[in-house]
PDB file of C-alpha atoms in Angstrom:
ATOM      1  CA  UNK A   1       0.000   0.000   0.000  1.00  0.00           C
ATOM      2  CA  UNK A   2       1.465   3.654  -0.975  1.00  0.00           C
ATOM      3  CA  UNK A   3       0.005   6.737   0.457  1.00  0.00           C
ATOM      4  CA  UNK A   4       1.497  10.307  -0.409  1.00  0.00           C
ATOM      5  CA  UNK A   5       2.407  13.201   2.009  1.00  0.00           C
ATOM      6  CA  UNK A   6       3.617  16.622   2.211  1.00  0.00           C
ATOM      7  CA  UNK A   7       5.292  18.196   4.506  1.00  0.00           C
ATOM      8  CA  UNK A   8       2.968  20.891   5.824  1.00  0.00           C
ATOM      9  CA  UNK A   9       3.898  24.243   8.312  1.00  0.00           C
ATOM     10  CA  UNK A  10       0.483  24.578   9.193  1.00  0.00           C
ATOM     11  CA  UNK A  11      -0.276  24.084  12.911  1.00  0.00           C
ATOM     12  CA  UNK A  12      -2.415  24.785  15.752  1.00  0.00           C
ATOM     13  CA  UNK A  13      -6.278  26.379  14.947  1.00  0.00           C
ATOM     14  CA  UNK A  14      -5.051  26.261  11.336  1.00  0.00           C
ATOM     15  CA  UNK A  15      -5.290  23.059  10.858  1.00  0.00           C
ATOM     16  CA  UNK A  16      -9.236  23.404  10.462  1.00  0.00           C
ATOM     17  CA  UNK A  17      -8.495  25.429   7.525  1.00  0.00           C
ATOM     18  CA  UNK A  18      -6.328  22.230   6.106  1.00  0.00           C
ATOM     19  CA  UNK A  19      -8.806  19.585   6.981  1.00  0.00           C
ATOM     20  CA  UNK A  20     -11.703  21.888   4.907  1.00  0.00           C
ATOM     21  CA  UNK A  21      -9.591  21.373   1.714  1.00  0.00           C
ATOM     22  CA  UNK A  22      -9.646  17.428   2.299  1.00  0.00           C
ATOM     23  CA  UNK A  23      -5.971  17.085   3.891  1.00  0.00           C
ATOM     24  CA  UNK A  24      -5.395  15.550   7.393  1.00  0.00           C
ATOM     25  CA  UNK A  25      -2.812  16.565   9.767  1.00  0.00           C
ATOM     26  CA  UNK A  26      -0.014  13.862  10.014  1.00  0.00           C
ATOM     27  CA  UNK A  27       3.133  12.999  12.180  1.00  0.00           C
ATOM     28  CA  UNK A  28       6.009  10.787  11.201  1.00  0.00           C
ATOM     29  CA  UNK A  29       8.688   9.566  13.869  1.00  0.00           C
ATOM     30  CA  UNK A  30      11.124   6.597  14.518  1.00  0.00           C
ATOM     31  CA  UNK A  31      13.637   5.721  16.417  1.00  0.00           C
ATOM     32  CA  UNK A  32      16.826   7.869  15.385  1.00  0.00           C
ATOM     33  CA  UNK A  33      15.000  10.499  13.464  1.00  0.00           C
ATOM     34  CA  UNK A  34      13.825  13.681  13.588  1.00  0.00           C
ATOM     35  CA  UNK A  35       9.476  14.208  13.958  1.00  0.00           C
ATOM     36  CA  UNK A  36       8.150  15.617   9.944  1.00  0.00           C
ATOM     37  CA  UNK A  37       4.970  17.305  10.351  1.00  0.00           C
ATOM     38  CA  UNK A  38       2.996  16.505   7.225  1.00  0.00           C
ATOM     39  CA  UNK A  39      -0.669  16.339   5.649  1.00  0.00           C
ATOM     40  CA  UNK A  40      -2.593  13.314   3.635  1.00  0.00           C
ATOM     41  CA  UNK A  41      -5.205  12.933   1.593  1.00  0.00           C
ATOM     42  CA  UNK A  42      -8.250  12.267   3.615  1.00  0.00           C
ATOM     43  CA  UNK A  43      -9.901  10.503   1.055  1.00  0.00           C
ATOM     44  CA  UNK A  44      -6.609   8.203   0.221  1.00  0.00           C
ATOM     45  CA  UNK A  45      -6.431   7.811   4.474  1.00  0.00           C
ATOM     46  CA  UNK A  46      -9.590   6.036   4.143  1.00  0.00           C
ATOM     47  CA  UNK A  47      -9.560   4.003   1.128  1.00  0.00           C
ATOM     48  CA  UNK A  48      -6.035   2.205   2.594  1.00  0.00           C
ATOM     49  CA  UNK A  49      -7.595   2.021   5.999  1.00  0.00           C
ATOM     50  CA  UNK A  50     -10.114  -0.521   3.995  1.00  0.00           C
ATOM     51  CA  UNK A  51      -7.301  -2.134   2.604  1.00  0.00           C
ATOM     52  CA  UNK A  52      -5.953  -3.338   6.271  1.00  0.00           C
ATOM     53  CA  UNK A  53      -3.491  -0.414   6.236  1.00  0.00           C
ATOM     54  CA  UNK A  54      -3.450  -0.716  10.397  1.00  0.00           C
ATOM     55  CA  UNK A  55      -2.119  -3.927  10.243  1.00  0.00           C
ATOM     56  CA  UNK A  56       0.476  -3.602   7.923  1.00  0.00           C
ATOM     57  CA  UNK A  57       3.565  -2.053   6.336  1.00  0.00           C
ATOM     58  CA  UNK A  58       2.489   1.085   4.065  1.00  0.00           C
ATOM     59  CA  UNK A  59       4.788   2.845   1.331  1.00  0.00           C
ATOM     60  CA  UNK A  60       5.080   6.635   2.536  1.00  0.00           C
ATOM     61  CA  UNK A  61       5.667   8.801  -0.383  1.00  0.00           C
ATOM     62  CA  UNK A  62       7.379  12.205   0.613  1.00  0.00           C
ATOM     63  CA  UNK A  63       8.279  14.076  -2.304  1.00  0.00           C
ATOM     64  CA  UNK A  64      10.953  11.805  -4.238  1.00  0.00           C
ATOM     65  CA  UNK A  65      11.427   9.616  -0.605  1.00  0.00           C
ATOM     66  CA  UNK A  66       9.616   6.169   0.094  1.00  0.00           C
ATOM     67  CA  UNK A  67       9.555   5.418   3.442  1.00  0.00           C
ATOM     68  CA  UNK A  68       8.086   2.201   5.068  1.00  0.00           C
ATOM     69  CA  UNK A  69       5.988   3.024   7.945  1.00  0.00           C
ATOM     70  CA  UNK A  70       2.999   1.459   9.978  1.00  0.00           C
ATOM     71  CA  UNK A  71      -0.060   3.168  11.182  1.00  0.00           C
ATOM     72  CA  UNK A  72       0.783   4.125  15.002  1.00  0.00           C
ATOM     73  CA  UNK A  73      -2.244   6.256  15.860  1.00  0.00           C
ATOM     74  CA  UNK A  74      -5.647   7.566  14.488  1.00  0.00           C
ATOM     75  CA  UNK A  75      -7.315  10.371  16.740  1.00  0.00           C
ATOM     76  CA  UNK A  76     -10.661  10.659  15.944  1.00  0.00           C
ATOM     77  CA  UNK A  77     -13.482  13.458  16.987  1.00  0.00           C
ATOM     78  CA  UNK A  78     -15.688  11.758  19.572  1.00  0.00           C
ATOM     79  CA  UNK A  79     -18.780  12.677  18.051  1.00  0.00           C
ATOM     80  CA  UNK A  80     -18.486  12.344  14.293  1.00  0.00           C
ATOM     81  CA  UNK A  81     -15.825   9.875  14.430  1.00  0.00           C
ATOM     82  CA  UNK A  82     -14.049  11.856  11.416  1.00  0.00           C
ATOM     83  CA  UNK A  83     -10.471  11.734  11.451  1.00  0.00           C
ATOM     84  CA  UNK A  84      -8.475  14.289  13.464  1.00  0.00           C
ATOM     85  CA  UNK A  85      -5.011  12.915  12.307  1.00  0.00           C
ATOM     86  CA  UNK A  86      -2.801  10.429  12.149  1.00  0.00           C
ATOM     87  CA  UNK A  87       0.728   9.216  13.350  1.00  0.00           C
ATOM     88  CA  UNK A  88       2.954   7.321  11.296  1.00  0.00           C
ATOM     89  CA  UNK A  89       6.034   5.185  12.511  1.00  0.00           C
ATOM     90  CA  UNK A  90       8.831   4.527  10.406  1.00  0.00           C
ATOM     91  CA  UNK A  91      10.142   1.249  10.592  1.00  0.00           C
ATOM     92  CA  UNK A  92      13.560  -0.572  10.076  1.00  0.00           C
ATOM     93  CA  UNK A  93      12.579  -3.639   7.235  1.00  0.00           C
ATOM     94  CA  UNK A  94      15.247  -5.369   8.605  1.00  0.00           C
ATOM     95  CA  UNK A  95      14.589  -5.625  12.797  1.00  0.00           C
ATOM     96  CA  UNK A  96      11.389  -7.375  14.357  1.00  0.00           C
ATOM     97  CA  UNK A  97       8.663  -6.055  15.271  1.00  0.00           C
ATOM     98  CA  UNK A  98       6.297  -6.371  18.235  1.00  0.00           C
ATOM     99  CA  UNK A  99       2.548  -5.840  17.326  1.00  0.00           C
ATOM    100  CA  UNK A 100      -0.882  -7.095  18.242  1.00  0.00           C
ATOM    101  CA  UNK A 101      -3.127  -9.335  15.144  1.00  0.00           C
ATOM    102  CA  UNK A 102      -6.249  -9.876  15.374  1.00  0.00           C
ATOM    103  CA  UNK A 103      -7.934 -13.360  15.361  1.00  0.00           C
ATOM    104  CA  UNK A 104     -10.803 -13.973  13.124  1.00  0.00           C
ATOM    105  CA  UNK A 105     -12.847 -16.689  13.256  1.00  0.00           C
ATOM    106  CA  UNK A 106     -14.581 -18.384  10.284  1.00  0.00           C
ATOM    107  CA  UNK A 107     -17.166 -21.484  10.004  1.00  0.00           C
ATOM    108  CA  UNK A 108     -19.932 -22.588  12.428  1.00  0.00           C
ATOM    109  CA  UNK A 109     -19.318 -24.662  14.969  1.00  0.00           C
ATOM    110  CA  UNK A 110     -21.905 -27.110  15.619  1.00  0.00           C
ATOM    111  CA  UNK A 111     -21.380 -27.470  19.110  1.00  0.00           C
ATOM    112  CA  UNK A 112     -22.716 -24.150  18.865  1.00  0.00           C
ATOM    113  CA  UNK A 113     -25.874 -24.925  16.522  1.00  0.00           C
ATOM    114  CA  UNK A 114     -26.174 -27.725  19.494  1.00  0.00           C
ATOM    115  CA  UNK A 115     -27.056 -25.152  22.078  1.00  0.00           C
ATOM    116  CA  UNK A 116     -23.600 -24.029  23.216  1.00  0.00           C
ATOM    117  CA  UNK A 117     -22.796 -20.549  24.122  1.00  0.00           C
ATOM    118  CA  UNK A 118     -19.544 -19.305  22.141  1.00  0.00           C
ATOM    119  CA  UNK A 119     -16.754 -17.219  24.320  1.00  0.00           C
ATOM    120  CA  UNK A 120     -14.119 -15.840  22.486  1.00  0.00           C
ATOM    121  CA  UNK A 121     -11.656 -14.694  24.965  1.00  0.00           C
ATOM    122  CA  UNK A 122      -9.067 -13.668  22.863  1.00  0.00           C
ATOM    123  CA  UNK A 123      -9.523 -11.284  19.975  1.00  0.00           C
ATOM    124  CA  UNK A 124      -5.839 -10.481  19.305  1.00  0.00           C
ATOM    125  CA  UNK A 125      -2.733 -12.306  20.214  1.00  0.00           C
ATOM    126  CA  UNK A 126       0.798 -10.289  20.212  1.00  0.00           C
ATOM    127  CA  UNK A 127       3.253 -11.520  17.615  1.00  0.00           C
ATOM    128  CA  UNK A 128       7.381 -10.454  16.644  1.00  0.00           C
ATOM    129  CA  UNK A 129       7.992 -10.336  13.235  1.00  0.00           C
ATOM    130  CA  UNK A 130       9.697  -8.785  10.368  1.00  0.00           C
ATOM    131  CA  UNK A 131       7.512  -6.020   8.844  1.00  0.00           C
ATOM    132  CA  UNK A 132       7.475  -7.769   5.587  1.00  0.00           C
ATOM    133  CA  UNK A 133       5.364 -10.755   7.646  1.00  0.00           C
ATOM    134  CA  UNK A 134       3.037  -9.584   9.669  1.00  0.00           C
ATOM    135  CA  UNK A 135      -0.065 -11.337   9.149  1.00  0.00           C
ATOM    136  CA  UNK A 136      -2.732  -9.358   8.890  1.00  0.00           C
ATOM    137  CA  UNK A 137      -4.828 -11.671  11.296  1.00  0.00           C
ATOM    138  CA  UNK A 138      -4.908 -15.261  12.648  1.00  0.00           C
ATOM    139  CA  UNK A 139      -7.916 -17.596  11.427  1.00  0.00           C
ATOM    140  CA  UNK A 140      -9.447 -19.916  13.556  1.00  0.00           C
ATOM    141  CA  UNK A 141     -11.533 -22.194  12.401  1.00  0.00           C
ATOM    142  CA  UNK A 142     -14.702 -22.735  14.711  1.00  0.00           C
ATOM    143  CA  UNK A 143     -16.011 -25.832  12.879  1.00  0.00           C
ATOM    144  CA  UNK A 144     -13.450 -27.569  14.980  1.00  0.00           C
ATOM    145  CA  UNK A 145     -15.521 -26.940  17.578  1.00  0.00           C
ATOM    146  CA  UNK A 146     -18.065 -30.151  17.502  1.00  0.00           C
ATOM    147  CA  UNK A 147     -18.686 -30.689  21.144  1.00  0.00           C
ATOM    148  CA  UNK A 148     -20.048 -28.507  23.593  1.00  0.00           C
ATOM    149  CA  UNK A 149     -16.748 -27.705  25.948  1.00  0.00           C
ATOM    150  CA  UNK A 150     -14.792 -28.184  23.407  1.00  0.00           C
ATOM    151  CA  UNK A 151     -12.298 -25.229  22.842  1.00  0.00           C
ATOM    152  CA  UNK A 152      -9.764 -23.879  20.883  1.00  0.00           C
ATOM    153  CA  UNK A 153      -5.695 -22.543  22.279  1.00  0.00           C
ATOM    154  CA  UNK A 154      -3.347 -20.292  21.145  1.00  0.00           C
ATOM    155  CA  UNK A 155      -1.404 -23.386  20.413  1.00  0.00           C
ATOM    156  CA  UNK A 156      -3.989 -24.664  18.291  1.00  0.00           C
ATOM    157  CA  UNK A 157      -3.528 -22.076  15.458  1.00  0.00           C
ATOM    158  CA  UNK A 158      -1.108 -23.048  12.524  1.00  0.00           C
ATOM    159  CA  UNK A 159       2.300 -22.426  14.733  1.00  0.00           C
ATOM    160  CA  UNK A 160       4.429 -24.223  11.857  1.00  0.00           C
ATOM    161  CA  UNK A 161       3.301 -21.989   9.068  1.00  0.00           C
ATOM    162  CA  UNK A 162       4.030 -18.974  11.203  1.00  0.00           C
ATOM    163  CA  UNK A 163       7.451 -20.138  12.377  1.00  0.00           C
ATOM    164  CA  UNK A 164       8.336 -20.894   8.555  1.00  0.00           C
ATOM    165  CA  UNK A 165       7.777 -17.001   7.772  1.00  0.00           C
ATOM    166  CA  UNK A 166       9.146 -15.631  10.931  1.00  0.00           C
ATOM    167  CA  UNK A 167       6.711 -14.973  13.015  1.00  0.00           C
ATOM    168  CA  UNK A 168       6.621 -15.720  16.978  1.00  0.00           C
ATOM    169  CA  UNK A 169       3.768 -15.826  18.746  1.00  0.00           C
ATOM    170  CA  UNK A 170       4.339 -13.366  22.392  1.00  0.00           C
ATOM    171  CA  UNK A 171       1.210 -13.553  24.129  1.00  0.00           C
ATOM    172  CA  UNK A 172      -0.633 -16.723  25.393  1.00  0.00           C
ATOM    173  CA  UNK A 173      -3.379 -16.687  28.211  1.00  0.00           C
ATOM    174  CA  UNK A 174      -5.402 -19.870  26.812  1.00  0.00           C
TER     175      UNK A 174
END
């Protein structure tokens, strides 16, 4: 995913003025490097954010520059829910990462269609990766689920395939 900025002096009650003409208020930092202030297309903010941009490794286009950077922060007016701005943080391609993926679960279960109540007490589980393989979530399968008291681990999801691209699974509470 690419998204392009500029580098914007506008601050403070000014920024109203910006976010009339369709721009957003950004902020890019990283370790060893110096905060830009910049702006963003609204309109290209939220077309990427339906892409899965928060979960993943986006293209920052500053002028001639391509940096890789993930989504840090959205603030968002508590009303309307429009967005306020955004932070970026630039990332190193080459050192792990620590971030959270979310777990989505697909099929029925029919322990479930039995009369079972379904508890999902996880709905993210914290990962270290490379940038480059991040999932951008963890499926669990609830069809597995055939018995009522049956359940389903942290263990249980596909720990081989995620070793194979890198990726180690940081948080486990079931």
């Amino acid at each position: 995913m690419e998204l392009v900025a500029q580098k914007r002096d506008v601050f403070g009650k000014k920024l109203s003025a910006l976010r009339k003409g369709g721009l957003l208020a950004a902020e890019l930092y990283g370790r060893s490097l110096d905060n830009l202030h910049l702006s963003v297309v609204g309109k290209d903010v939220v077309k990427i954010l339906k892409q899965g941009a928060d979960k993943g490794v986006i293209n920052l286009k500053i002028g001639q520059e391509t940096r890789p950077v993930l989504l840090h922060r959205i603030a968002r007016h508590p009303i309307s829910d429009e967005i306020l701005n955004i932070d970026f943080y630039q990332i190193r391609l080459n050192e792990m990462l620590k971030t959270k993926v979310p777990v989505e679960f697909t099929g029925d279960s029919p322990a479930v269609k039995a009369g079972g109540i379904l508890v999902k007490a996880v709905q993210e589980v914290e990962v270290a990766s490379l940038p480059g393989a991040i999932p951008r979530s963890l499926v669990v399968d609830l069809s597995r689920l055939v018995n009522i008291g049956d359940s389903f681990h942290v263990r249980d999801l596909p720990l081989a395939e995620l070793t194979e691209k890198g990726v180690k699974i940081l948080f486990s509470t079931c």
